PDB file of C-alpha atoms in Angstrom:
ATOM      1  CA  MET A   1      90.034  -0.190 -17.902  1.00 38.00           C
ATOM      2  CA  VAL A   2      87.644  -1.499 -15.089  1.00 41.00           C
ATOM      3  CA  ASN A   3      84.661   0.607 -14.653  1.00 42.00           C
ATOM      4  CA  ARG A   4      82.533   0.348 -11.580  1.00 43.00           C
ATOM      5  CA  HIS A   5      79.063   1.499 -12.334  1.00 45.00           C
ATOM      6  CA  GLN A   6      77.305   2.584  -8.729  1.00 46.00           C
ATOM      7  CA  GLU A   7      73.868   3.754  -8.289  1.00 47.00           C
ATOM      8  CA  ASN A   8      73.301   6.472  -5.212  1.00 45.00           C
ATOM      9  CA  SER A   9      70.258   6.602  -3.181  1.00 47.00           C
ATOM     10  CA  ASN A  10      68.850   9.015  -5.689  1.00 46.00           C
ATOM     11  CA  GLY A  11      69.540   6.574  -8.652  1.00 47.00           C
ATOM     12  CA  ALA A  12      71.871   8.724  -9.914  1.00 45.00           C
ATOM     13  CA  ARG A  13      74.591   6.273 -11.852  1.00 43.00           C
ATOM     14  CA  ARG A  14      78.254   7.019 -10.523  1.00 44.00           C
ATOM     15  CA  VAL A  15      81.192   5.678 -12.746  1.00 43.00           C
ATOM     16  CA  THR A  16      84.691   4.979 -11.308  1.00 44.00           C
ATOM     17  CA  VAL A  17      87.024   4.577 -13.336  1.00 44.00           C
ATOM     18  CA  ARG A  18      89.927   2.574 -13.398  1.00 44.00           C
ATOM     19  CA  GLU A  19      93.644   2.317 -14.945  1.00 46.00           C
ATOM     20  CA  GLY A  20      93.811   1.146 -18.770  1.00 50.00           C
ATOM     21  CA  SER A  21      92.915   2.535 -21.775  1.00 51.00           C
ATOM     22  CA  ASN A  22      90.240   2.500 -24.256  1.00 48.00           C
ATOM     23  CA  HIS A  23      92.465   3.824 -26.613  1.00 57.00           C
ATOM     24  CA  ALA A  24      90.979   0.559 -29.463  1.00 58.00           C
ATOM     25  CA  LEU A  25      87.439   2.195 -29.399  1.00 62.00           C
ATOM     26  CA  LEU A  26      88.525   5.875 -30.446  1.00 85.00           C
ATOM     27  CA  ASP A  27      88.937   5.820 -34.319  1.00 88.00           C
ATOM     28  CA  ASP A  28      89.030   9.159 -35.800  1.00 90.00           C
ATOM     29  CA  VAL A  29      84.995   8.661 -36.581  1.00 92.00           C
ATOM     30  CA  ALA A  30      84.559   8.362 -32.758  1.00 92.00           C
ATOM     31  CA  LYS A  31      86.411  11.238 -31.884  1.00 90.00           C
ATOM     32  CA  GLN A  32      84.464  13.508 -33.852  1.00 92.00           C
ATOM     33  CA  ILE A  33      81.323  11.760 -32.188  1.00 93.00           C
ATOM     34  CA  ILE A  34      82.508  12.564 -28.931  1.00 91.00           C
ATOM     35  CA  GLU A  35      82.945  16.148 -30.060  1.00 90.00           C
ATOM     36  CA  GLN A  36      79.714  16.559 -31.630  1.00 92.00           C
ATOM     37  CA  LEU A  37      78.242  15.417 -27.935  1.00 91.00           C
ATOM     38  CA  GLN A  38      80.716  17.495 -26.187  1.00 87.00           C
ATOM     39  CA  GLU A  39      79.282  20.641 -28.020  1.00 87.00           C
ATOM     40  CA  ASP A  40      75.570  19.203 -27.409  1.00 89.00           C
ATOM     41  CA  GLY A  41      74.957  16.293 -25.975  1.00 89.00           C
ATOM     42  CA  ARG A  42      71.463  16.192 -26.676  1.00 92.00           C
ATOM     43  CA  ARG A  43      72.304  16.705 -30.551  1.00 94.00           C
ATOM     44  CA  PRO A  44      70.379  14.330 -32.383  1.00 95.00           C
ATOM     45  CA  TYR A  45      72.111  11.472 -33.973  1.00 96.00           C
ATOM     46  CA  ALA A  46      70.698  11.977 -36.935  1.00 96.00           C
ATOM     47  CA  SER A  47      72.640  15.348 -37.175  1.00 96.00           C
ATOM     48  CA  ILE A  48      75.996  13.650 -35.613  1.00 95.00           C
ATOM     49  CA  GLY A  49      75.573  11.209 -38.647  1.00 95.00           C
ATOM     50  CA  LYS A  50      75.594  13.985 -41.019  1.00 96.00           C
ATOM     51  CA  ALA A  51      79.037  15.414 -39.654  1.00 96.00           C
ATOM     52  CA  VAL A  52      80.564  12.662 -39.191  1.00 95.00           C
ATOM     53  CA  GLY A  53      79.527  10.172 -42.414  1.00 96.00           C
ATOM     54  CA  LEU A  54      77.624   7.728 -40.892  1.00 95.00           C
ATOM     55  CA  SER A  55      73.907   6.640 -40.518  1.00 96.00           C
ATOM     56  CA  GLU A  56      71.644   7.386 -37.063  1.00 96.00           C
ATOM     57  CA  ALA A  57      71.662   3.988 -36.101  1.00 96.00           C
ATOM     58  CA  ALA A  58      75.705   3.515 -37.063  1.00 95.00           C
ATOM     59  CA  VAL A  59      76.008   6.330 -35.005  1.00 96.00           C
ATOM     60  CA  ARG A  60      73.395   5.233 -31.767  1.00 95.00           C
ATOM     61  CA  GLN A  61      75.611   1.842 -31.598  1.00 96.00           C
ATOM     62  CA  ARG A  62      78.476   3.297 -31.599  1.00 94.00           C
ATOM     63  CA  VAL A  63      77.462   6.494 -28.890  1.00 94.00           C
ATOM     64  CA  GLN A  64      76.529   2.895 -26.783  1.00 94.00           C
ATOM     65  CA  ARG A  65      79.685   1.595 -27.272  1.00 92.00           C
ATOM     66  CA  LEU A  66      81.238   4.466 -26.102  1.00 92.00           C
ATOM     67  CA  LEU A  67      79.125   4.716 -22.750  1.00 92.00           C
ATOM     68  CA  ASP A  68      79.167   0.829 -22.113  1.00 93.00           C
ATOM     69  CA  ALA A  69      83.227   1.095 -22.063  1.00 90.00           C
ATOM     70  CA  GLY A  70      83.156   3.887 -19.919  1.00 88.00           C
ATOM     71  CA  VAL A  71      84.469   6.435 -22.473  1.00 89.00           C
ATOM     72  CA  MET A  72      81.911   9.117 -21.976  1.00 89.00           C
ATOM     73  CA  GLN A  73      78.713  10.014 -19.998  1.00 88.00           C
ATOM     74  CA  ILE A  74      76.366  11.636 -21.381  1.00 87.00           C
ATOM     75  CA  VAL A  75      74.774  13.872 -18.551  1.00 82.00           C
ATOM     76  CA  ALA A  76      72.990  17.523 -17.599  1.00 79.00           C
ATOM     77  CA  VAL A  77      75.591  19.157 -16.029  1.00 76.00           C
ATOM     78  CA  THR A  78      73.854  21.233 -12.931  1.00 74.00           C
ATOM     79  CA  ASP A  79      74.174  24.779 -11.208  1.00 74.00           C
ATOM     80  CA  PRO A  80      74.681  23.521  -7.840  1.00 74.00           C
ATOM     81  CA  LEU A  81      73.836  27.341  -6.353  1.00 73.00           C
ATOM     82  CA  GLN A  82      70.540  26.806  -8.156  1.00 77.00           C
ATOM     83  CA  LEU A  83      69.732  23.739  -6.562  1.00 78.00           C
ATOM     84  CA  GLY A  84      70.024  24.489  -3.313  1.00 72.00           C
ATOM     85  CA  PHE A  85      74.063  23.756  -2.584  1.00 75.00           C
ATOM     86  CA  PRO A  86      75.876  27.084  -2.512  1.00 79.00           C
ATOM     87  CA  ARG A  87      79.029  25.909  -1.023  1.00 89.00           C
ATOM     88  CA  GLN A  88      81.812  24.301  -2.638  1.00 91.00           C
ATOM     89  CA  ALA A  89      85.333  23.466  -2.128  1.00 95.00           C
ATOM     90  CA  MET A  90      88.035  21.247  -3.162  1.00 97.00           C
ATOM     91  CA  ILE A  91      89.841  19.492  -0.185  1.00 98.00           C
ATOM     92  CA  GLY A  92      93.218  18.573  -0.313  1.00 98.00           C
ATOM     93  CA  LEU A  93      93.757  15.497   1.739  1.00 98.00           C
ATOM     94  CA  ARG A  94      97.212  13.942   3.080  1.00 98.00           C
ATOM     95  CA  THR A  95      97.560  10.133   3.487  1.00 97.00           C
ATOM     96  CA  ASP A  96      99.414   7.441   4.926  1.00 95.00           C
ATOM     97  CA  GLY A  97      99.762   4.166   3.402  1.00 91.00           C
ATOM     98  CA  ASP A  98      98.108   2.776   0.432  1.00 95.00           C
ATOM     99  CA  LEU A  99      96.306   5.536  -1.591  1.00 95.00           C
ATOM    100  CA  GLU A 100      93.938   3.272  -3.756  1.00 96.00           C
ATOM    101  CA  PRO A 101      91.937   2.099  -0.644  1.00 96.00           C
ATOM    102  CA  VAL A 102      91.513   6.022   0.584  1.00 97.00           C
ATOM    103  CA  ALA A 103      90.684   6.943  -2.840  1.00 97.00           C
ATOM    104  CA  ASP A 104      87.994   4.200  -3.204  1.00 97.00           C
ATOM    105  CA  ARG A 105      86.651   5.260   0.080  1.00 97.00           C
ATOM    106  CA  LEU A 106      86.122   8.743  -0.733  1.00 97.00           C
ATOM    107  CA  ALA A 107      84.381   8.222  -3.623  1.00 96.00           C
ATOM    108  CA  GLU A 108      81.653   6.574  -1.895  1.00 96.00           C
ATOM    109  CA  PHE A 109      80.592   9.607  -0.037  1.00 95.00           C
ATOM    110  CA  GLU A 110      77.322  11.052  -1.746  1.00 92.00           C
ATOM    111  CA  GLU A 111      78.814  14.846  -1.468  1.00 91.00           C
ATOM    112  CA  ILE A 112      82.250  14.066  -3.227  1.00 95.00           C
ATOM    113  CA  ASP A 113      82.069  14.698  -6.918  1.00 90.00           C
ATOM    114  CA  TYR A 114      85.470  14.300  -7.767  1.00 92.00           C
ATOM    115  CA  VAL A 115      88.468  12.471  -6.800  1.00 97.00           C
ATOM    116  CA  VAL A 116      91.660  12.379  -8.022  1.00 97.00           C
ATOM    117  CA  ILE A 117      95.160  11.098  -6.955  1.00 97.00           C
ATOM    118  CA  THR A 118      97.849  13.623  -7.519  1.00 96.00           C
ATOM    119  CA  ALA A 119     101.553  14.153  -7.079  1.00 94.00           C
ATOM    120  CA  GLY A 120     102.663  17.295  -5.046  1.00 92.00           C
ATOM    121  CA  SER A 121     101.751  18.573  -1.530  1.00 96.00           C
ATOM    122  CA  PHE A 122      98.562  16.445  -1.225  1.00 98.00           C
ATOM    123  CA  ASP A 123      97.908  12.776  -1.674  1.00 98.00           C
ATOM    124  CA  LEU A 124      94.105  13.310  -2.741  1.00 98.00           C
ATOM    125  CA  LEU A 125      91.842  15.547  -4.036  1.00 98.00           C
ATOM    126  CA  ALA A 126      87.995  15.543  -3.390  1.00 98.00           C
ATOM    127  CA  GLU A 127      85.388  18.589  -4.681  1.00 96.00           C
ATOM    128  CA  VAL A 128      82.411  18.577  -2.306  1.00 94.00           C
ATOM    129  CA  VAL A 129      79.553  20.584  -2.588  1.00 91.00           C
ATOM    130  CA  CYS A 130      77.066  21.323   0.360  1.00 90.00           C
ATOM    131  CA  ARG A 131      74.201  22.930   1.657  1.00 89.00           C
ATOM    132  CA  ASN A 132      76.055  25.170   3.504  1.00 92.00           C
ATOM    133  CA  ASP A 133      79.057  25.629   5.954  1.00 94.00           C
ATOM    134  CA  ALA A 134      78.034  23.394   8.720  1.00 95.00           C
ATOM    135  CA  HIS A 135      77.517  20.776   6.353  1.00 94.00           C
ATOM    136  CA  LEU A 136      81.052  21.282   4.576  1.00 96.00           C
ATOM    137  CA  LEU A 137      82.455  21.147   8.668  1.00 96.00           C
ATOM    138  CA  GLU A 138      80.549  17.728   8.839  1.00 96.00           C
ATOM    139  CA  ILE A 139      81.923  15.759   5.690  1.00 96.00           C
ATOM    140  CA  LEU A 140      85.723  17.152   6.884  1.00 97.00           C
ATOM    141  CA  GLN A 141      84.746  15.478   9.944  1.00 97.00           C
ATOM    142  CA  LYS A 142      83.902  12.352   8.219  1.00 96.00           C
ATOM    143  CA  LEU A 143      86.557  12.981   6.003  1.00 97.00           C
ATOM    144  CA  ARG A 144      88.984  12.608   8.866  1.00 96.00           C
ATOM    145  CA  GLY A 145      87.712   9.815  10.357  1.00 96.00           C
ATOM    146  CA  VAL A 146      88.166   7.564   7.243  1.00 97.00           C
ATOM    147  CA  PRO A 147      91.474   5.338   8.039  1.00 96.00           C
ATOM    148  CA  GLY A 148      94.498   6.418   6.097  1.00 97.00           C
ATOM    149  CA  VAL A 149      93.826  10.165   6.576  1.00 97.00           C
ATOM    150  CA  LEU A 150      96.095  12.099   8.456  1.00 97.00           C
ATOM    151  CA  SER A 151      95.059  15.514   7.536  1.00 97.00           C
ATOM    152  CA  THR A 152      92.856  17.658   5.409  1.00 97.00           C
ATOM    153  CA  GLU A 153      93.025  21.201   4.327  1.00 97.00           C
ATOM    154  CA  ALA A 154      89.547  22.670   2.725  1.00 97.00           C
ATOM    155  CA  PHE A 155      89.814  25.425  -0.405  1.00 96.00           C
ATOM    156  CA  VAL A 156      86.244  26.932  -0.551  1.00 94.00           C
ATOM    157  CA  TYR A 157      85.304  28.245  -3.861  1.00 91.00           C
ATOM    158  CA  LEU A 158      84.291  31.678  -3.820  1.00 89.00           C
ATOM    159  CA  LYS A 159      83.053  32.142  -7.218  1.00 84.00           C
ATOM    160  CA  LEU A 160      83.216  29.756 -10.391  1.00 79.00           C
ATOM    161  CA  ARG A 161      85.128  31.727 -13.470  1.00 84.00           C
ATOM    162  CA  LYS A 162      85.595  28.790 -15.964  1.00 81.00           C
ATOM    163  CA  GLN A 163      84.199  25.423 -16.506  1.00 77.00           C
ATOM    164  CA  THR A 164      84.365  23.795 -19.227  1.00 76.00           C
ATOM    165  CA  TYR A 165      83.609  19.671 -20.494  1.00 71.00           C
ATOM    166  CA  SER A 166      84.852  20.533 -24.069  1.00 68.00           C
ATOM    167  CA  TRP A 167      88.318  19.831 -24.362  1.00 68.00           C
ATOM    168  CA  GLY A 168      87.942  17.648 -27.357  1.00 67.00           C
ATOM    169  CA  THR A 169      90.201  14.115 -27.503  1.00 72.00           C
ATOM    170  CA  ALA A 170      93.332  13.563 -28.008  1.00 67.00           C
TER     171      ALA A 170
END
């Protein structure tokens, strides 16, 4: 797996994940550690150690290896509405040519927090968080100017009913 770690102008770390896998890192204990952190990302390593049968130091080392390999991130999940970003949307993009460079270009946009290559009527999906409708329109205009983008379609979020990051491990 190839991961690129970048910092945006706010110092926030962005991880771009490429093909490949780190399954060798994911033994049963690693999966248990991940599940513990999915429940509570601030859970002390000593508590995790008791739950999985390791010392605090061993948990710390394993967590660091998982972070370094890009298997997981420990982040604060925020509510965009409370941070002054009341407009969210998923944007479907149809493209021409190689999808990878277009997806990489979209991943550079600070307003885009999610980019995925898809099968179906859209080639790419990008989730955006915006200050208002004018900001969304500005982003759409910038996206339409990206080489390889043929068209966009915005799906504005009216109300979020479920958002979870605790899907466990395979």
